[in-house]
Each structure stands twice: as C-alpha cells, then as structure tokens.
Coordinates of C-alpha atoms in Angstrom, one line a residue:
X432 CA 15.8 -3.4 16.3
X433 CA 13.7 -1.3 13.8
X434 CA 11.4 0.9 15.3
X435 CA 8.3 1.5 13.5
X436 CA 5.5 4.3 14.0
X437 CA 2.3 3.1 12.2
X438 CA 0.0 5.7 11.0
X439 CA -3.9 4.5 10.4
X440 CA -3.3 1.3 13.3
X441 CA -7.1 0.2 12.9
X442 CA -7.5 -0.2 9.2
X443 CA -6.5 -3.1 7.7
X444 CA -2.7 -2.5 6.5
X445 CA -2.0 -0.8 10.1
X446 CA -3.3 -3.9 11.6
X447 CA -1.7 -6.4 9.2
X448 CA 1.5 -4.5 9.6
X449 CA 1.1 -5.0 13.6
X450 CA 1.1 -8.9 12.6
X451 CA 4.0 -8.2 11.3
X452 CA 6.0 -6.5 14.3
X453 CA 3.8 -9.5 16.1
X454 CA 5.5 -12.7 14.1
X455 CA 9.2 -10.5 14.4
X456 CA 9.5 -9.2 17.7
X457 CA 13.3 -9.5 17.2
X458 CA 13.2 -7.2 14.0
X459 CA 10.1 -4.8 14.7
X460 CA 8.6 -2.7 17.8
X461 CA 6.4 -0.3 17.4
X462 CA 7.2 3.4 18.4
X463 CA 3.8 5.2 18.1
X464 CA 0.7 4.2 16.5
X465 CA -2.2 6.9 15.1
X466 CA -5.9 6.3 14.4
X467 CA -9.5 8.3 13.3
X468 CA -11.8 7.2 16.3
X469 CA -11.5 3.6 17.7
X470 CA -10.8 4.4 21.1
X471 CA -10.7 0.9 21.8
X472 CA -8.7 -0.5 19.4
X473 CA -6.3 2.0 19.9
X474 CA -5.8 1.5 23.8
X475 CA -5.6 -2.7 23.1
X476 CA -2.6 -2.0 20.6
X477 CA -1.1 0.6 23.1
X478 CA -1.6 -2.3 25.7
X479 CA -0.1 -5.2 23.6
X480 CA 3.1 -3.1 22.1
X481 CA 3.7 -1.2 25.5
X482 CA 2.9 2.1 23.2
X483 CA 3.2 5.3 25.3
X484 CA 2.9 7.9 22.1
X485 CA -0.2 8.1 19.8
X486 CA -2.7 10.2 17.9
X487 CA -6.4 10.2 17.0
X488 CA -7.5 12.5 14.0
X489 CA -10.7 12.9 16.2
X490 CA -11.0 15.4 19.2
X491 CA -13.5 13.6 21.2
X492 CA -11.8 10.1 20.6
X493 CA -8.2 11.8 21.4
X494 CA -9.3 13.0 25.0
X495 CA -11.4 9.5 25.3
X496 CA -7.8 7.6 25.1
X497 CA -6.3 9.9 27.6
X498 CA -8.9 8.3 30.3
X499 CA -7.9 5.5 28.8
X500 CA -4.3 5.4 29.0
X501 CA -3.5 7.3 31.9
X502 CA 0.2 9.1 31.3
X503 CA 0.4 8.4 27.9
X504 CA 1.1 11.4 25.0
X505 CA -2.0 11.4 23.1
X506 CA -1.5 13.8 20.4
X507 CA -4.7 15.1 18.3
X508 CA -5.9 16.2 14.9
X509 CA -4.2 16.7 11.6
X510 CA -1.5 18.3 13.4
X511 CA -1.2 15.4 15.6
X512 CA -0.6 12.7 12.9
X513 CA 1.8 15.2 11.2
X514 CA 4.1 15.9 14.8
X515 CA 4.0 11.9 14.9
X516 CA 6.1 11.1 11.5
X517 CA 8.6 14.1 12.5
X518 CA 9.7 11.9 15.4
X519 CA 12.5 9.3 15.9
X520 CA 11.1 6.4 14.7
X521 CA 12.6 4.1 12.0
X522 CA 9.8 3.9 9.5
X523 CA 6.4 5.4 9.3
X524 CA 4.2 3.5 7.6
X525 CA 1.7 5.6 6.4
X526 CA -1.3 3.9 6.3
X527 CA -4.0 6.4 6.4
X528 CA -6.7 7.0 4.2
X529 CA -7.2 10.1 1.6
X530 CA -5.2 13.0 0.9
X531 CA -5.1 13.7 4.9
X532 CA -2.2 11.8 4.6
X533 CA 0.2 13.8 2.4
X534 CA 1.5 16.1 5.1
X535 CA 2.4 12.8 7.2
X536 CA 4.4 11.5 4.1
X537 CA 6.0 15.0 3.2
X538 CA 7.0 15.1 6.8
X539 CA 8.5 12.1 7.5
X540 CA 10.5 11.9 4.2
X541 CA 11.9 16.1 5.1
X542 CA 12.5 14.4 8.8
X543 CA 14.9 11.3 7.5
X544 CA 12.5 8.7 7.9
X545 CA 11.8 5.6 6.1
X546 CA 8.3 6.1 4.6
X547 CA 6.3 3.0 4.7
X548 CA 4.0 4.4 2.1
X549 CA 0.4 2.7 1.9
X550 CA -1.4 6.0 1.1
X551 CA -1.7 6.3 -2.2
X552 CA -3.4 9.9 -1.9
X553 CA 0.3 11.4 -1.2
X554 CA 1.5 10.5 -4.8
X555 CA -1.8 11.3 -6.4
X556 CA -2.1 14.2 -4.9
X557 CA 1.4 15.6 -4.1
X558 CA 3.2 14.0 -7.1
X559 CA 5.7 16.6 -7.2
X560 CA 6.0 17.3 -4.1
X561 CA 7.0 13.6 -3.0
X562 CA 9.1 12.9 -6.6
X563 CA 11.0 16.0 -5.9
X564 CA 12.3 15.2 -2.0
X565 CA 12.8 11.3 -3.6
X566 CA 15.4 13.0 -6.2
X567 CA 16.7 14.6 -3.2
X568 CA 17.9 11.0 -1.5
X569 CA 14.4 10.8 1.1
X570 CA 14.3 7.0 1.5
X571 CA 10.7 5.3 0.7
X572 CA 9.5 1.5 0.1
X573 CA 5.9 1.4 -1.2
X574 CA 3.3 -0.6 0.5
X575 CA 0.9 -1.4 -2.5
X576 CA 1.2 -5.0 -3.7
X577 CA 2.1 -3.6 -7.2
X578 CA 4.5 -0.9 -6.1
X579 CA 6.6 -3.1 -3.5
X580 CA 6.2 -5.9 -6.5
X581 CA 7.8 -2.9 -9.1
X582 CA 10.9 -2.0 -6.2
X583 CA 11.6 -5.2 -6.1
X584 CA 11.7 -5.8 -9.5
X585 CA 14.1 -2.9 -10.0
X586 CA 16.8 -3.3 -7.1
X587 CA 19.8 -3.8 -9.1
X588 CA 18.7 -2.4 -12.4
X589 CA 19.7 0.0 -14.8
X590 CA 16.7 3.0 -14.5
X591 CA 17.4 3.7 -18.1
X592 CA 17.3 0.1 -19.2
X593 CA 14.0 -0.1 -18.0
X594 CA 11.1 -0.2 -20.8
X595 CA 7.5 -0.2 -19.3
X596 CA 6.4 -1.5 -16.2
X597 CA 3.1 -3.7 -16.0
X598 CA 0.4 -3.3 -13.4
X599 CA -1.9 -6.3 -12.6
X600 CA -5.6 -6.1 -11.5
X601 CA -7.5 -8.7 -10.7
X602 CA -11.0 -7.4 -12.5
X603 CA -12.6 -7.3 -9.3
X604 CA -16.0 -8.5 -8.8
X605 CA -17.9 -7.5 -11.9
X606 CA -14.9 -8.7 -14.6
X607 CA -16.3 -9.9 -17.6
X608 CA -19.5 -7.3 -17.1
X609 CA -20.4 -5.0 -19.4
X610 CA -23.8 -3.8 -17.9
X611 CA -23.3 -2.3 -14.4
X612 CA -26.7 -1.3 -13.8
X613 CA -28.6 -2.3 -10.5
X614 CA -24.9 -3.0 -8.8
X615 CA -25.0 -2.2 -4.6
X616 CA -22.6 -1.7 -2.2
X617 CA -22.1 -5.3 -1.1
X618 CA -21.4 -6.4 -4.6
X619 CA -18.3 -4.0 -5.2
X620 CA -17.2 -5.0 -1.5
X621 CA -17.2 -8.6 -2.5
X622 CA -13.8 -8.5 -4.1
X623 CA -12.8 -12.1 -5.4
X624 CA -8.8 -12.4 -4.0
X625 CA -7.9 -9.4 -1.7
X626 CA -9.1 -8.8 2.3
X627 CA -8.8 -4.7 2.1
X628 CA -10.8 -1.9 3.5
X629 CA -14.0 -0.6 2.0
X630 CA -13.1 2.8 0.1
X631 CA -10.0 0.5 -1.6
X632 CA -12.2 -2.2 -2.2
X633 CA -14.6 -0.6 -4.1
X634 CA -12.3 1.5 -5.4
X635 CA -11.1 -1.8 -6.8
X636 CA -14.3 -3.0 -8.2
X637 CA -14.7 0.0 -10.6
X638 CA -10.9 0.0 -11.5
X639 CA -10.4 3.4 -10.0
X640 CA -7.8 2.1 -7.6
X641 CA -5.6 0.9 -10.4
X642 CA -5.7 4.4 -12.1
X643 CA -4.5 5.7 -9.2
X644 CA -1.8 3.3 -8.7
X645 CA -1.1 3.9 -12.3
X646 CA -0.3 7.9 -11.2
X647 CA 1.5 6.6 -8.2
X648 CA 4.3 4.4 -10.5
X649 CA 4.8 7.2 -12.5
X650 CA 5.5 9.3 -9.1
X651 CA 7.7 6.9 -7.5
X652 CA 9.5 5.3 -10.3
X653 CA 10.0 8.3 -13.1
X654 CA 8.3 6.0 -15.9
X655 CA 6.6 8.0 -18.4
X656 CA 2.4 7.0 -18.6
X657 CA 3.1 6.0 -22.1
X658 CA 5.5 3.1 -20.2
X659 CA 2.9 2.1 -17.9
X660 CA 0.3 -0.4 -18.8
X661 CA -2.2 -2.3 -16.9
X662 CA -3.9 -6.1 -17.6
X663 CA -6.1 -8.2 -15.7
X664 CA -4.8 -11.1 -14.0
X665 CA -7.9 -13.1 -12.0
X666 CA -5.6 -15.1 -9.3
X667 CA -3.9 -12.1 -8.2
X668 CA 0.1 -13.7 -8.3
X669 CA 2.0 -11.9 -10.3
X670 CA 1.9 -8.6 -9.2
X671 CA 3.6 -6.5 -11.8
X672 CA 5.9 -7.4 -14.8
X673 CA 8.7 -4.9 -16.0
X674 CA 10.3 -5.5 -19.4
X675 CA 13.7 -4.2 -20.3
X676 CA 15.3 -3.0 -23.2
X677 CA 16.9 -5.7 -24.1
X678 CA 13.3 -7.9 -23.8
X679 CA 13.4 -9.4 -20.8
X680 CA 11.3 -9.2 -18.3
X681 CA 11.1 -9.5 -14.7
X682 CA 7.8 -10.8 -12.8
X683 CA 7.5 -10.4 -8.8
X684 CA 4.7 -13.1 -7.5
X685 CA 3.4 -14.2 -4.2
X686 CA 0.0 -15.6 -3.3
X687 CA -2.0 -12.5 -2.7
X688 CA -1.2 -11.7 1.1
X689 CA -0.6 -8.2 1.7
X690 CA 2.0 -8.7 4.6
X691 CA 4.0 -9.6 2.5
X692 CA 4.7 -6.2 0.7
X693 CA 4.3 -4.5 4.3
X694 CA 7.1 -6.5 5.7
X695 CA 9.5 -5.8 2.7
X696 CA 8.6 -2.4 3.1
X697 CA 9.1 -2.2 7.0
X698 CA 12.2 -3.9 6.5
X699 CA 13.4 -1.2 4.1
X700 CA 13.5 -3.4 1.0
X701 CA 14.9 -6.6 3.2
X702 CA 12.7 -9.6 3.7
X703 CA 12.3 -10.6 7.6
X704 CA 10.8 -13.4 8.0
X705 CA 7.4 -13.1 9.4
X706 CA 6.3 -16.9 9.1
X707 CA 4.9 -16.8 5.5
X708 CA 3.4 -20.2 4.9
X709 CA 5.3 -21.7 1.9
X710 CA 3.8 -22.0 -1.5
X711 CA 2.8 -24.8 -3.8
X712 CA 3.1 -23.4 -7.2
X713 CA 1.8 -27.3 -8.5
X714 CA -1.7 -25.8 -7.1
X715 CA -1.8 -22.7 -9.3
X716 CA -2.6 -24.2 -12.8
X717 CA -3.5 -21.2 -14.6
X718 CA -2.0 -17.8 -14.7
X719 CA -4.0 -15.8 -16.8
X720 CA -3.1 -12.2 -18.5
X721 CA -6.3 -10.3 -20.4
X722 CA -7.0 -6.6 -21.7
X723 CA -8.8 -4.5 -19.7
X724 CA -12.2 -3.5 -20.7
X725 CA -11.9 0.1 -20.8
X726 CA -14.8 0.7 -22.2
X727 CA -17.0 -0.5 -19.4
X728 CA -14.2 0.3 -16.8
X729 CA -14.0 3.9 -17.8
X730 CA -12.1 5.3 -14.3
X731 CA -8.9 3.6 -15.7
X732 CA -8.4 6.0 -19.1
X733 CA -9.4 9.0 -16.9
X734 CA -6.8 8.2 -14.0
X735 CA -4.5 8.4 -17.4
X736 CA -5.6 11.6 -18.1
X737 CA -5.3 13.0 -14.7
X738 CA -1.9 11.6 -14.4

C-alpha cells in the first residue's frame, strides 16, 4: 500500500489524482491532502479518504476546517504545506500552483520522498536547486503529460545515447492565428483537447506553458536547450518523441487523459491499473506534426532565453 500525500487536492490534478487512489484502493490511500481556501471540498475529501492530516495556504479557511473536522491536524500557511511533504508519506504529489510550491518540492525530495511533481514553478524557478538534490539520488516522476511521456521514454536508456528530446503542443485554441487582437478570456480557456485549470490553460493558449516545460526537461533530464525542440501536434497523442544517436526514436502516446501520467507517477514509474478505457488506434486517422509559429507565439523563444 502506497501512501500518498497530495498537495493542491481541489485543482484539477489533485482531484484527478484522488480518482486515481479512488479506481486503486488496493495500490493508493491517501496520507494528507493540502488546499488554498475550499473549505468544503477539503472536509468532503477528508470525509471520503478517512484523512485526519491537512493544510490550507489560507488562515481563515485553515481555522474554518477545524470547525469542520473536529480532531483533525489542520496545519496552515506556507509553512503548513512545507511541514506536510516532510512527513511519512510515500509520495507527495505536488500539485500546487506557482512558485509557492518550490519549498514543498525541495522538502520532500531532502525528506526521501517520492516527488509527484505537477508544479512546474519548482524547476522553473529552482532549477538548480531541484537538479542538484536529483544528482544526489532524490527520487522524482514528473506529472506533466510531456515529462512522465520523456521518463518513460528513457527507462532503460543510455543518458548519453540520447540526442534531443521532442515536446508536443497542441497549438491551443488560436493555432493557425496570426492576429491575436480582440482575443478574451473565454477564448484562451477554450482549449481544444485538455480539461486543465485556468492559469495552465491559458498559459497553454499563448504557448507560455510549453516554454516553461521546455525549462523544466532541461531541469529534470540534463538535456542541453539546443536538444530540446518543440512542434505542434493538434490531437494531443503523442506526447513527446526522443531520438537517439543511433536515429531512432522513441514516441510515448495515450489519448490525452491526464491520469494517466499521474498514476505512473504515483506509482513511481509502475503502471497500476486505474481502469483506463482501452484505445482504438483505427479511430485516430491522422497524427499530425507542424512547426511552431514563433513568430506569432513569441512566449516560446523567450522561455528559451530564460532557460
């Protein structure tokens, strides 16, 4: 029995993850679970997964769960989600949003833990800091579709064999645009093959997100930028492609379900079976690669830059 302590419970990896632990009540139970401010969300998870530990980034909502949950540890603020991924649980799977989340990660990896990792903001903002405790033999699966899609894709291989790695993005909802004037909200939200949160999915829409997962592969797997390219891919499949020295390539594909990278990375690079629905590749005629407009989806080149 793994257990699992699941920082950010409300958004929509922490709750895709809890279908997860749901579907493989055998596998998975949950140790601890951490959110901003939905006190009710919260106490219904605490309910379901007989949870006695959490934390809530958010004073108020912190002592509104105590009422709540009468004789259960609620822990609060930044310090609360960092005192959660020191203790004995499994995996943390660091779901959180922004660069609140890097202590969490650093802290869970300098605690043994398996690191979950779903925050992005933790490589792109601690690079070093997370590369040099991942030299040091900390353990950690990534939770991005790309990243788990790249692990795989490597287990087994040569590191020095390896010649670029290839990020997908779908294009989002304004591929093929060149003019993005008079855009709203609702249009970037209205991403054509994901279900994600907001800041991701508008991250998503302007190509932001993939320069950031861009900085995270060279973080977590040493590549040089120079060996890291990305190209659009519409249906959202084939999640990355990494090409050897020798010039082959591996691909890592799966209809675009995002428990499927969380339970690989809950499962520490195993595959429990959580009741994926099997696939009929006879439906999916086309599997298309193109270049990415750069010059209209300018965040991409300047994640390179950052990076």
């Amino acid at each position: 029995m793994t257990t699992v302590t699941v920082l950010g419970s409300t958004g929509s990896v922490g709750t895709q993850a809890l279908d997860v632990v749901r579907a493989c009540p055998d596998r998975f139970t949950v140790a601890a679970v951490a959110a901003n401010t939905d006190v009710d969300a919260v106490a219904a998870q605490m309910d379901e997964f007989e949870v006695r530990v959490a934390a809530m980034s958010d004073e108020g909502a912190a002592a509104a769960l105590r009422e709540r949950v009468p004789g259960a540890e609620v822990l609060s603020g930044p310090e609360g989600l960092v005192e959660l991924a020191s203790r004995g649980s499994d995996v943390v799977l660091n779901a959180v949003l922004g660069a609140v989340g890097l202590r969490a990660t650093l802290t869970a990896l300098d605690s043994g833990r398996l690191v979950a990792l779903a925050n992005k903001e933790s490589c792109v903002a601690g690079g070093p800091l997370v590369r040099a405790r991942l030299e040091s033999g900390a353990r950690l699966v990534p939770v991005d579709s790309e990243h788990a899609a790249v692990h795989m894709c490597l287990v087994g291989e040569d590191p020095a064999g390896v010649r670029e790695i290839v990020l997908t993005a779908s294009g989002g909802p304004f591929r093929g645009r060149t003019d993005l004037e008079g855009i709203t909200p609702e249009d970037a939200l209205a991403h054509p093959t994901w279900s994600m949160g907001p800041k991701i999915t508008v991250d998503s829409a302007t190509l932001m997100n993939k320069g950031l997962e861009v900085i995270e592969a060279h973080v977590l797997f040493g590549a040089p930028y120079d060996d890291i390219d990305v190209v659009v891919h519409p249906q959202s499949v084939v999640h990355c492609l990494v090409g050897f020295a020798d010039g082959s390539w591996k691909a890592s594909m799966s209809p675009p379900d995002m428990r499927v990278p969380i339970a690989y990375a809950l499962g520490g690079g195993e595959r429990p079976d959580w009741g994926a629905e099997r696939t009929d590749w006879t439906s999916m005629r086309d599997l298309t690669f193109e270049p990415v407009d750069r010059a209209t989806f300018r965040c991409l080149d300047l994640a390179y830059e950052a990076g």
